[in-house]
PDB file of C-alpha atoms and ligand atoms in Angstrom:
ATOM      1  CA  UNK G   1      20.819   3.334   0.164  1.00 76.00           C
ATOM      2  CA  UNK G   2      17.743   1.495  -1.359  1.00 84.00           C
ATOM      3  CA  UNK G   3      19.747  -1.753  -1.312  1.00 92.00           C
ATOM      4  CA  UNK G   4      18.558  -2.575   2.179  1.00 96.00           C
ATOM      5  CA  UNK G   5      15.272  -3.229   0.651  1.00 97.00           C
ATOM      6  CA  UNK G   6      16.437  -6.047  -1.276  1.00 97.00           C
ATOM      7  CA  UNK G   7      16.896  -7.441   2.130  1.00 96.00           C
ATOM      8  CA  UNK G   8      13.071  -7.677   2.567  1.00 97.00           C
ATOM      9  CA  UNK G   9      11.643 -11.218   3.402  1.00 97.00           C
ATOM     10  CA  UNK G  10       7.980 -12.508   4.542  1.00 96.00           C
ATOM     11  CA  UNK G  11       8.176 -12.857   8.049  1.00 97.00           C
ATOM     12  CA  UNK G  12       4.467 -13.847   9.005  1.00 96.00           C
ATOM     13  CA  UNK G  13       1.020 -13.255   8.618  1.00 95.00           C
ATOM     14  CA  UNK G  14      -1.463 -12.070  11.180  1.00 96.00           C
ATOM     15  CA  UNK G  15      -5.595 -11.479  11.715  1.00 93.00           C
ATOM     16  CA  UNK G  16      -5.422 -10.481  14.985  1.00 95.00           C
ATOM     17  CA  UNK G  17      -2.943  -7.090  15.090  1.00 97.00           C
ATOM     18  CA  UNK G  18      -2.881  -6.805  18.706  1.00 97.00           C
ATOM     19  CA  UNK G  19      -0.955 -10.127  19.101  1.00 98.00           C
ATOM     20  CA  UNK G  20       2.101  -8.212  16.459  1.00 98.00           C
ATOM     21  CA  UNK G  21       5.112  -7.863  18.565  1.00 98.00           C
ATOM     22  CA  UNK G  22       6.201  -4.538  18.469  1.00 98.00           C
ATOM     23  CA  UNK G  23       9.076  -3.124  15.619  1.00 98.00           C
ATOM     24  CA  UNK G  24      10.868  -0.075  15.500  1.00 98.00           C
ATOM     25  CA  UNK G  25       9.711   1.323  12.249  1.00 98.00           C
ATOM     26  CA  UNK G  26       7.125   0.024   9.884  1.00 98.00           C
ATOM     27  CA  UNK G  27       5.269   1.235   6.817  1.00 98.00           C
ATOM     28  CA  UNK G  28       2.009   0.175   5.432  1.00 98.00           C
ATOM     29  CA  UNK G  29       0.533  -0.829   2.019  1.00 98.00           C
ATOM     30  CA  UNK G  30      -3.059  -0.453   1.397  1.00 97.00           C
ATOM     31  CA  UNK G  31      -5.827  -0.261  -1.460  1.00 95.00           C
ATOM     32  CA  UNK G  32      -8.133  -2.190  -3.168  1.00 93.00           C
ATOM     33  CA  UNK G  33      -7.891  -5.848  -4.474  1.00 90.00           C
ATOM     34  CA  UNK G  34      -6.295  -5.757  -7.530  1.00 92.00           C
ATOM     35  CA  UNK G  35      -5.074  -2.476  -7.310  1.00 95.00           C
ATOM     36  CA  UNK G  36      -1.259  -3.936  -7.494  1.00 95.00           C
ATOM     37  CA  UNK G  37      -0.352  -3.762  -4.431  1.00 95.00           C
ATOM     38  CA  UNK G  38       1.755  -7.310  -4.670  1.00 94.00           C
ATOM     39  CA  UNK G  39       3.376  -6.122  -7.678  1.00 96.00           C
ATOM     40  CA  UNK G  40       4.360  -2.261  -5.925  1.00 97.00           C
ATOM     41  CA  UNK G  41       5.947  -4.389  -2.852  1.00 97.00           C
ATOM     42  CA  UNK G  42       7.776  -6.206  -5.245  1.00 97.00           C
ATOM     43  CA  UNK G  43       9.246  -3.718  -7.452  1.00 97.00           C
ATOM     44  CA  UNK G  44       9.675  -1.403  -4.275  1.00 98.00           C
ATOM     45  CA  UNK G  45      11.936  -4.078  -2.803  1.00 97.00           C
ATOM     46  CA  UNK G  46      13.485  -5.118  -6.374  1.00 96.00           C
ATOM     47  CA  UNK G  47      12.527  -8.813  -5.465  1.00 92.00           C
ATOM     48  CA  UNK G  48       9.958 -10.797  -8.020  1.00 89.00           C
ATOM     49  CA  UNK G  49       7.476 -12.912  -6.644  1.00 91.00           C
ATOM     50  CA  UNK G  50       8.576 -11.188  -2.937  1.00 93.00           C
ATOM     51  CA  UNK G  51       4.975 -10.935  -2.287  1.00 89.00           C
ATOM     52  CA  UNK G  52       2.982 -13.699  -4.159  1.00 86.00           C
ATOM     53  CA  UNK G  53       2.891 -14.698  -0.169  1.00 76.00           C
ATOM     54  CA  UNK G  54       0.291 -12.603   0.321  1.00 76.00           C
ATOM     55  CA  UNK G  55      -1.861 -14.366  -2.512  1.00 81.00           C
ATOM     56  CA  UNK G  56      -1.559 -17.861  -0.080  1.00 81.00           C
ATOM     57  CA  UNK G  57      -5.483 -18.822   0.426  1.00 79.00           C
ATOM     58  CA  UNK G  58      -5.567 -17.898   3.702  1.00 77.00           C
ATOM     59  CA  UNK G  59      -3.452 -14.702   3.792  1.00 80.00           C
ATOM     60  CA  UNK G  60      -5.138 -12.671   1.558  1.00 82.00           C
ATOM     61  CA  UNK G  61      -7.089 -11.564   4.179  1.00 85.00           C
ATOM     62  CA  UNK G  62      -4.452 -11.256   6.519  1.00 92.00           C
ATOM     63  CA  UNK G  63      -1.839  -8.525   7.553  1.00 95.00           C
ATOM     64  CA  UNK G  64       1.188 -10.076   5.928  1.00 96.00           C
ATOM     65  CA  UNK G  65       4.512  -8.528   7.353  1.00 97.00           C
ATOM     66  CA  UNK G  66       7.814  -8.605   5.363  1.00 97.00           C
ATOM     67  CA  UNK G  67      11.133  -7.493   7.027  1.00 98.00           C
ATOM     68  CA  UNK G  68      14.327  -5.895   5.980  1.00 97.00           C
ATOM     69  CA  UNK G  69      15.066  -6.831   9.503  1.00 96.00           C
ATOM     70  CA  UNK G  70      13.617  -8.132  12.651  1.00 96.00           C
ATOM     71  CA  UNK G  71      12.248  -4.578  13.910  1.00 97.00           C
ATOM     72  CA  UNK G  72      11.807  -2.944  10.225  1.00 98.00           C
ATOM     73  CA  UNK G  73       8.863  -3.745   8.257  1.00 98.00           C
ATOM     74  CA  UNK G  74       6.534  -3.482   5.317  1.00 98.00           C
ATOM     75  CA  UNK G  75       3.091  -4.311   5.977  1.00 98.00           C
ATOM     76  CA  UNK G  76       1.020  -5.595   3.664  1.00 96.00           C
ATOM     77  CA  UNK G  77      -2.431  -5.053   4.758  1.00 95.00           C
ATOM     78  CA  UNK G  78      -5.606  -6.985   2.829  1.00 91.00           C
ATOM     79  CA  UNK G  79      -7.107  -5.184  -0.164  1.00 90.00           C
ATOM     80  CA  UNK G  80     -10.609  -4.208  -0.456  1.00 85.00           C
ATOM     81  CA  UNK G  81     -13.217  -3.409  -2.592  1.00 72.00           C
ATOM     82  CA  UNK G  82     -14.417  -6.995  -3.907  1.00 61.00           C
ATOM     83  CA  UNK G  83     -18.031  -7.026  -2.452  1.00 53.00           C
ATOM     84  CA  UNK G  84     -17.744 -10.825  -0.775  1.00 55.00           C
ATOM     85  CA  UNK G  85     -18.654 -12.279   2.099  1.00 59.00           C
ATOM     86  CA  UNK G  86     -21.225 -11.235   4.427  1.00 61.00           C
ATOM     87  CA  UNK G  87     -21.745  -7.768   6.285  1.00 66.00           C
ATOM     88  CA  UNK G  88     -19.843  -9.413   9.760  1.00 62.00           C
ATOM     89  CA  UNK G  89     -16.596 -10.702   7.827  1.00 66.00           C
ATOM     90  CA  UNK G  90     -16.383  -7.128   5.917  1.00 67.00           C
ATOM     91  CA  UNK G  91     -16.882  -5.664   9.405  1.00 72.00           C
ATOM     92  CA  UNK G  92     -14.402  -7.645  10.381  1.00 74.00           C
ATOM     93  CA  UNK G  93     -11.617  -6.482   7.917  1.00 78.00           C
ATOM     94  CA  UNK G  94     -12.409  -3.072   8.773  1.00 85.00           C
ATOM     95  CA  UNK G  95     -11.895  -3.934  12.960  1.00 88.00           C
ATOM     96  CA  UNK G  96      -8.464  -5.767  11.256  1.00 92.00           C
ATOM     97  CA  UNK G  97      -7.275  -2.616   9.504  1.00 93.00           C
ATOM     98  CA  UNK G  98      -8.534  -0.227  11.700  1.00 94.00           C
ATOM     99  CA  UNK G  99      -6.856  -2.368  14.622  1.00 96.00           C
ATOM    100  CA  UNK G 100      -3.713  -2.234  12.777  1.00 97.00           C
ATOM    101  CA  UNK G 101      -3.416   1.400  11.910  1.00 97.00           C
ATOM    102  CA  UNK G 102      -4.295   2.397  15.120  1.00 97.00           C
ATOM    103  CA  UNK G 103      -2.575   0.219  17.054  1.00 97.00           C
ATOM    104  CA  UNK G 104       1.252   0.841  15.927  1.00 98.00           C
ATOM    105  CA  UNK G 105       3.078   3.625  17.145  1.00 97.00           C
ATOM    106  CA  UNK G 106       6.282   2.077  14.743  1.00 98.00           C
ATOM    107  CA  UNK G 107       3.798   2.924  11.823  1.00 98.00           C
ATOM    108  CA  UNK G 108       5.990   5.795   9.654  1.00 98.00           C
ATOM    109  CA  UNK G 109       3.829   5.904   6.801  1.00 98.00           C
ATOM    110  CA  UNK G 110       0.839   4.395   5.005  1.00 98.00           C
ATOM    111  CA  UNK G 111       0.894   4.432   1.126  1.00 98.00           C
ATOM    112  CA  UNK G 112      -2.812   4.147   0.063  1.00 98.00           C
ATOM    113  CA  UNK G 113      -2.453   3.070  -3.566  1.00 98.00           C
ATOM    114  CA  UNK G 114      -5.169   4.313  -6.168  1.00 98.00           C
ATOM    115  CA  UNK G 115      -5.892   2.739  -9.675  1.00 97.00           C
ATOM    116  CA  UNK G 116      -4.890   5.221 -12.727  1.00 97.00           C
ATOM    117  CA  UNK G 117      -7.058   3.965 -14.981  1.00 96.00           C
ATOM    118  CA  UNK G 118     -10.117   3.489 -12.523  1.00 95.00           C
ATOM    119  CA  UNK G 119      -9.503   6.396 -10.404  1.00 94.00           C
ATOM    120  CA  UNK G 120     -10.764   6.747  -7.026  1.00 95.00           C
ATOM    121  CA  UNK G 121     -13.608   4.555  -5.446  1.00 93.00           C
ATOM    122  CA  UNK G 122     -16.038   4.810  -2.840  1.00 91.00           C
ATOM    123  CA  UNK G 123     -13.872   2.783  -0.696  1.00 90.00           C
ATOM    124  CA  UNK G 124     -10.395   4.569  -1.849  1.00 93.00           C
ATOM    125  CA  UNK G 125     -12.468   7.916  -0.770  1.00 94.00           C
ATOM    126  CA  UNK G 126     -13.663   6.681   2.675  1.00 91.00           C
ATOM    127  CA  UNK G 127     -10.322   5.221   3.449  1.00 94.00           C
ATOM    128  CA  UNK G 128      -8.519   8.179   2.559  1.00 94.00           C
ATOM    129  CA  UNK G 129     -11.375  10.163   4.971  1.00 93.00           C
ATOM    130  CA  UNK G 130     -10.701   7.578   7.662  1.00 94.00           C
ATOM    131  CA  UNK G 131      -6.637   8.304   7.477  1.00 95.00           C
ATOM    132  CA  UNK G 132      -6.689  12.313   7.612  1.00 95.00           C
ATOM    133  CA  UNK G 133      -9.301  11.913  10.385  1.00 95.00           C
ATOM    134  CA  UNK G 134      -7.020   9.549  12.118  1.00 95.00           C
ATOM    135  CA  UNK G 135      -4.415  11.907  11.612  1.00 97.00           C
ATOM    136  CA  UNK G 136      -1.854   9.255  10.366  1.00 97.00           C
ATOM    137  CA  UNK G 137       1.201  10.119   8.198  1.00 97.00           C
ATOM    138  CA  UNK G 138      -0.341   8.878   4.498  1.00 98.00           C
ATOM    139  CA  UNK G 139       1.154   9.414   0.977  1.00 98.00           C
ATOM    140  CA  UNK G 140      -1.020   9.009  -2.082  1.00 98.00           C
ATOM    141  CA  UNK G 141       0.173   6.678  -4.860  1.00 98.00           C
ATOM    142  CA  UNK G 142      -1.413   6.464  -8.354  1.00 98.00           C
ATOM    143  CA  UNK G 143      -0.511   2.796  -9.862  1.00 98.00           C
ATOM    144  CA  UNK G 144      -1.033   1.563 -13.200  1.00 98.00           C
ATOM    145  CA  UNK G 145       0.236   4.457 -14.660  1.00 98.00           C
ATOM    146  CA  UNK G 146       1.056   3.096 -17.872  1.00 98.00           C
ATOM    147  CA  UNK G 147      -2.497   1.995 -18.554  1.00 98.00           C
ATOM    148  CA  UNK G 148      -3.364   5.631 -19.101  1.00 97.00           C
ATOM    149  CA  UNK G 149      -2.701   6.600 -22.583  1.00 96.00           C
ATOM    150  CA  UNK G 150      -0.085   9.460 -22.202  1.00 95.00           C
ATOM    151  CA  UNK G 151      -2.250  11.846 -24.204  1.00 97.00           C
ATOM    152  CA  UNK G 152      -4.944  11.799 -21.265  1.00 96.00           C
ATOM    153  CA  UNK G 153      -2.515  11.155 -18.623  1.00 96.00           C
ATOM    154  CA  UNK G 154      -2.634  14.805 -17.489  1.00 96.00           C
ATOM    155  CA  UNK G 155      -6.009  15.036 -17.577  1.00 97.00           C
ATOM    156  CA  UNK G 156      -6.529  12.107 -15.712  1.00 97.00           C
ATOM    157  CA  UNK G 157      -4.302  12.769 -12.986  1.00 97.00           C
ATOM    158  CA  UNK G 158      -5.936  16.288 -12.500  1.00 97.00           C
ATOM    159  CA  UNK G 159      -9.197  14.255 -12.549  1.00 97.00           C
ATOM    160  CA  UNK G 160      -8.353  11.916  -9.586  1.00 97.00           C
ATOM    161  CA  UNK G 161      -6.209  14.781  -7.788  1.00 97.00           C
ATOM    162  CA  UNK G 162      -9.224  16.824  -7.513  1.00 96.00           C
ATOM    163  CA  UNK G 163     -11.391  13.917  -6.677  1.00 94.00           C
ATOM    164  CA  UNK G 164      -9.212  13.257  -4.216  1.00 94.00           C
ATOM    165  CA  UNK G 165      -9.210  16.760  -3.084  1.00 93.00           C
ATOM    166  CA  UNK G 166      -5.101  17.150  -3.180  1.00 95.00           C
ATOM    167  CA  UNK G 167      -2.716  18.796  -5.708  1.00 97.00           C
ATOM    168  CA  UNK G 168      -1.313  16.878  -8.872  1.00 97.00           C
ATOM    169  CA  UNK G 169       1.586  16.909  -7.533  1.00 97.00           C
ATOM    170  CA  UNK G 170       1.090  15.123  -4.064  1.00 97.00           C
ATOM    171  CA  UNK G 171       0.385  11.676  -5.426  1.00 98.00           C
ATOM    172  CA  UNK G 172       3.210   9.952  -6.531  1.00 98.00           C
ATOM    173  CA  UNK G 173       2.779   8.149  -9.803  1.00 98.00           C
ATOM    174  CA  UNK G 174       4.051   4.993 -10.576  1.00 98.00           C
ATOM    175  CA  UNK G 175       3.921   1.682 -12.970  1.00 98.00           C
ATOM    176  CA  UNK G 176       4.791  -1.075 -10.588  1.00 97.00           C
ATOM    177  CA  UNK G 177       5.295  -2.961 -13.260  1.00 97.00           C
ATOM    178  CA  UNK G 178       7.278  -1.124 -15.777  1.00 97.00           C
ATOM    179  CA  UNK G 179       9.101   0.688 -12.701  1.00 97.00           C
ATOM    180  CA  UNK G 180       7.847   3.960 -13.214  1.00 97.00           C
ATOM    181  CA  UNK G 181       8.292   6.530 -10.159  1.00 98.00           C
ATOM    182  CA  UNK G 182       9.448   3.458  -8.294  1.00 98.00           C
ATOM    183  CA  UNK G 183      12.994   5.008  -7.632  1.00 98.00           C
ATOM    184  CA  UNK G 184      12.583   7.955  -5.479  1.00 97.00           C
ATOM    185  CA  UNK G 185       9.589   5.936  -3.185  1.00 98.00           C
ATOM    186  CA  UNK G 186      12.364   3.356  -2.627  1.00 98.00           C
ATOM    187  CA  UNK G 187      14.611   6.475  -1.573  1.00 97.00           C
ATOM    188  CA  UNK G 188      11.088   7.979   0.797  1.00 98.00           C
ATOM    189  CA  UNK G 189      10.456   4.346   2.183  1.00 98.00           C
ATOM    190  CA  UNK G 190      14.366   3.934   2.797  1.00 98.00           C
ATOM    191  CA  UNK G 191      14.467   7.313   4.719  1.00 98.00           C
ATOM    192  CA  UNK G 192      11.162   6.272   7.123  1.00 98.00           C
ATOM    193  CA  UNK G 193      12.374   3.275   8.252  1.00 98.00           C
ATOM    194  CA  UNK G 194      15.644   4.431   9.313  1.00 95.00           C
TER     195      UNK G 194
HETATM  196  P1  LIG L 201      -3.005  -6.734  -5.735  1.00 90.74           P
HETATM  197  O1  LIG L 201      -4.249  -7.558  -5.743  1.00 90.74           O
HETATM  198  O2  LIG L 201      -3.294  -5.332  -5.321  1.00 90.74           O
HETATM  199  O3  LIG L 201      -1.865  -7.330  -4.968  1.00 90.74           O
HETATM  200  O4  LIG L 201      -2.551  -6.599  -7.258  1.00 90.74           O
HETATM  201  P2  LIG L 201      -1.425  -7.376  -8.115  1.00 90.74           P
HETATM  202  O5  LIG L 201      -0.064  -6.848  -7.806  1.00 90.74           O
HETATM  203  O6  LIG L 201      -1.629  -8.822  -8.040  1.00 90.74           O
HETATM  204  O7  LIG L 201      -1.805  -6.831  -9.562  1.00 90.74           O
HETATM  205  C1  LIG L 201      -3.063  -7.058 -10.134  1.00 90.74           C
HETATM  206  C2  LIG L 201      -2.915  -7.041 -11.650  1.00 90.74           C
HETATM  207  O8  LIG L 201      -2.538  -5.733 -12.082  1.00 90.74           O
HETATM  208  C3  LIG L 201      -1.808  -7.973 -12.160  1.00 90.74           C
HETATM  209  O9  LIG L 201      -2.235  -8.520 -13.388  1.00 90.74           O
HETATM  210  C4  LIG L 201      -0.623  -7.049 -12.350  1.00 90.74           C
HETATM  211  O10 LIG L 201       0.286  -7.516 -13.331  1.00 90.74           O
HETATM  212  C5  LIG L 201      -1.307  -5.776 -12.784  1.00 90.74           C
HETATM  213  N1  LIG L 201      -0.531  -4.566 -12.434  1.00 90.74           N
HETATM  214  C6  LIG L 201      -0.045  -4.222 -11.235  1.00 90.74           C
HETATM  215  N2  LIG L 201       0.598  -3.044 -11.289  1.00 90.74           N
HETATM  216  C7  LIG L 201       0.524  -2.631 -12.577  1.00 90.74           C
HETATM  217  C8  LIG L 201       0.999  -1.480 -13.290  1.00 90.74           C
HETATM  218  O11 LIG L 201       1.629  -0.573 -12.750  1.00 90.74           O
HETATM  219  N3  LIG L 201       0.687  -1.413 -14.619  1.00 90.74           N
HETATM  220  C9  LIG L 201      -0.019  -2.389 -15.252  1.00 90.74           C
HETATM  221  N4  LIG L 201      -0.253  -2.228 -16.564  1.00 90.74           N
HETATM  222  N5  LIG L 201      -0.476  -3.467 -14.616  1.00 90.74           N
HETATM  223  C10 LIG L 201      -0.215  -3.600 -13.308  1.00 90.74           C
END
């Protein structure tokens, strides 16, 4: 059933959301720079180097859409966290995102992907806050799994569950890049976009 995702391929990149056509289903990507986002897309979707696209100067600050098919989507939306640029151009990825999110009633899901070994920050919290408030469909994903030693792993995890104020148990953890937990959120992403 996952096989569909192998189908995935950049279709185009976007600043401006209200000028995205409309699709049938989408889901979302989101977290900070560096967080391993790219890498999550691409072992989601089985494809290496899938979404080095989004890396492009020029689209790293852009909503980069990749389709299975013309009206079925993942959306890869700019990561943030790394203080640049002045006040107007950070305002002006929040206007992006928040655009976006809002703006989409295809959007199935938004996986908001949190660092294991840095746990949650400021921003991870406030976007988190802005998506329950919104009252948007989100699922929590821990990445880097593997960088926590496994003898702290539980504590960790408790750690940034209750930072994040949710039970062990409702973030999914994953290594995107030794394909840990990847399976069954191929299987969850599968099952909104149908
Ligand atoms: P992005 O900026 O969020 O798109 O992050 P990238 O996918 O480019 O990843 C940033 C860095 O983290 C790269 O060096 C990746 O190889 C690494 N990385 C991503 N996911 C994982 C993971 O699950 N485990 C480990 N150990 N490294 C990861």
């Amino acid at each position: 059933m996952s096989e569909i995702l192998r189908k995935a391929e950049y279709l185009l990149s976007e600043t401006e959301p209200e000028r995205l056509a409309p699709a049938r289903a989408e889901v979302a990507f989101v977290g900070r720079s560096n967080v391993g986002k790219s890498s999550f897309l691409n072992a989601i979707c089985q494809r290496r180097g899938l979404a080095n696209v989004s890396k492009t100067p020029g689209r790293t600050r852009a909503i980069n859409v990749f389709a299975i098919d013309p009206l079925r989507w993942l959306v890869d939306l700019p990561g943030y966290g790394y203080a640049v640029g002045p006040a107007e151009s950070r305002a002006g990825w929040s206007a992006m995102i928040e655009g976006y999110l809002t703006s989409r009633p295809s959007l199935r899901g938004i996986f908001l992907l949190i660092d294991c070994k840095v746990g949650p920050t400021k921003l991870d919290h406030d976007m988190r806050a802005w998506l329950q408030a919104a009252g948007l469909p989100f699922f929590l994903v821990g990445n880097k799994v593997d960088q926590v030693k496994s003898s702290q792993r539980l504590n960790q995890q408790k750690r940034i569950a209750e930072g994040l104020e949710v039970p062990v148990t409702q973030i999914r953890w994953v290594s995107a890049t030794e394909g840990t937990g990847i399976a069954p959120l191929r299987q969850e992403i599968v099952k909104l976009l149908s």
